[in-house]
Amino acid sequence: MLAAQIAEVELFAGLAPAALDEVAARARVQSLPRGTLLFAQGTAAERCHVLLAGCVRIAQSDEDGRQLIVRFVGRGEMFGTVALFTDRHYPADAMTVTDSVEVSWTEARLLEFLHRYPQIGLNLVRIVGARLREAQERLGELATQRVEQRIAHALLRLANCSGSAAATAGTIDYPLTREDIAQMCGATLYTASRVLKAWERAGYVASNRKGVRIIEVPEIRRIAAASAAREA
Amino acid sequence: MLAAQIAEVELFAGLAPAALDEVAARARVQSLPRGTLLFAQGTAAERCHVLLAGCVRIAQSDEDGRQLIVRFVGRGEMFGTVALFTDRHYPADAMTVTDSVEVSWTEARLLEFLHRYPQIGLNLVRIVGARLREAQERLGELATQRVEQRIAHALLRLANCSGSAAATAGTIDYPLTREDIAQMCGATLYTASRVLKAWERAGYVASNRKGVRIIEVPEIRRIAAASAAREA
DNA sequence: CGAGCAATTGAACCCGCTCAAACAACGTGG
DNA sequence: CCACGTTGTTTGAGCGGGTTCAATTGCTCG
């Protein structure tokens, strides 16, 4: 049932069952094969999107064609919605990276919900605030750390074990190329390849065409946190 | 009158005069000399701040002590508020860079206002969304552009003429050191100095201890947009 | 099994960093 | 009002991390 799935979406956290039913009733659901472009950078933003299954890559490209991967959207996450509140144009492309299921609502509907259920507004601020925080964290990394550390951070974030949770292994279970990794941390695919290969040789990570596994999370954490000082 | 000044604050845009009066009545106002630390990175976030006059530098430092300037807060801008909705700890330091006047409200009061005047919630989403957008823009720059271009972008942003507005000159009228510039765009103060000096020699900008003036905005824009391709 | 995409590896180069030192602009107090 | 300390700026020389370009190898899937 759709409402049950929507209940797990952070954007709609704390809503009463009746409200969830209403939200669900107004949704448009789409199944999308891998490689589908959901929206393109620069086009008019018209809908609020939530991913129910699969994985979507959000990537921004500048005038020279160089790309930056803003983030990967996972199950239950909202995307493409901030544009509705700013300049009404998507700042990036969204493309499915595996077969996916998406739900969306028109802007008018979202505003109606926001008005009727103020909790959604708070959720929205919390979500966008958390993203702003993460973006600023990345800015700090990009400005001060070296490539190796940035890649380590990127992997930890993707595997959801960047928190202090003492996870001993993390998995990224969707295709992630060296180029993807490079475009997430401002490096070239060559450098990313060299770093990853070195880690594989050391037994810290394993990767194939289906995803990446972090075997030695503590080791990767150590690299991520490694101060500029060289180590023994 | 305080309410009149608060009426110009984006966070409270669209509020009725009575509401503005109430908001003003609950505010705490502080005059702060230059160099005052308003809050420190890592400490508990308790208030929503708005700057009425002056200038505040928001800077984040990592474990190695390297700093990233997140932004400069100007008149009428909100700051230190997102933390209330995320992990309740300031992610950066805030320090006045000129003599300033700040108003603030407790978190409880802000939530009360949010509940009573839903417009504030929408404003908040719009403001935070715009900042997220800017942060992502900077991420793209940091990841793909070279120092010269990043400095150009930083100056244009600070002088509020990064938009397509055909401004012919821009001014930053607060002390801005080469180190500040460097810390905004992930460079060293030495590189920033060399670039700025070169621009001064070319007559594109002028700077002293009181601020920076962009004399040839189009020229700086050209540098900012310069594709990787070398020019004649 | 072969076509095509992704990954690996090598060699050379260069942008921006690091370190070091001199220099200019202030504000302050004698 | 000048001497001085402080703070910010400029400039040089040398190095190195990461890029660029080019070529090869290795998966996968049709």
PDB file of N, CA and C in Angstrom, chain A residues 10 43 49 53-54 111 184 192 229:
ATOM      1  N   GLU A  10      10.837  10.844   5.214  1.00  0.00           N
ATOM      2  CA  GLU A  10      11.098  11.855   6.238  1.00  0.00           C
ATOM      3  C   GLU A  10      10.248  13.105   6.046  1.00  0.00           C
ATOM      4  N   THR A  43      15.814  23.204 -16.615  1.00  0.00           N
ATOM      5  CA  THR A  43      14.403  23.170 -16.979  1.00  0.00           C
ATOM      6  C   THR A  43      13.554  23.609 -15.785  1.00  0.00           C
ATOM      7  N   HIS A  49       9.508  15.534  -5.693  1.00  0.00           N
ATOM      8  CA  HIS A  49       9.765  14.125  -5.941  1.00  0.00           C
ATOM      9  C   HIS A  49      10.207  13.374  -4.695  1.00  0.00           C
ATOM     10  N   ALA A  53      11.986   3.478  -4.424  1.00  0.00           N
ATOM     11  CA  ALA A  53      12.895   2.340  -4.592  1.00  0.00           C
ATOM     12  C   ALA A  53      13.909   2.684  -5.654  1.00  0.00           C
ATOM     13  N   GLY A  54      15.080   2.089  -5.542  1.00  0.00           N
ATOM     14  CA  GLY A  54      16.110   2.326  -6.539  1.00  0.00           C
ATOM     15  C   GLY A  54      17.110   3.385  -6.110  1.00  0.00           C
ATOM     16  N   LEU A 111       2.102  22.853  -1.854  1.00  0.00           N
ATOM     17  CA  LEU A 111       1.813  24.064  -1.075  1.00  0.00           C
ATOM     18  C   LEU A 111       0.540  23.884  -0.263  1.00  0.00           C
ATOM     19  N   MET A 184      32.495  13.202  -7.542  1.00  0.00           N
ATOM     20  CA  MET A 184      31.962  13.576  -6.244  1.00  0.00           C
ATOM     21  C   MET A 184      32.982  14.349  -5.433  1.00  0.00           C
ATOM     22  N   ALA A 192      41.266   8.710  -8.923  1.00  0.00           N
ATOM     23  CA  ALA A 192      40.332   7.863  -8.174  1.00  0.00           C
ATOM     24  C   ALA A 192      40.700   6.402  -8.362  1.00  0.00           C
ATOM     25  N   ALA A 229      49.555  15.886   8.638  1.00  0.00           N
ATOM     26  CA  ALA A 229      50.830  15.278   9.036  1.00  0.00           C
ATOM     27  C   ALA A 229      50.984  13.888   8.420  1.00  0.00           C
TER      28      ALA A 229
END
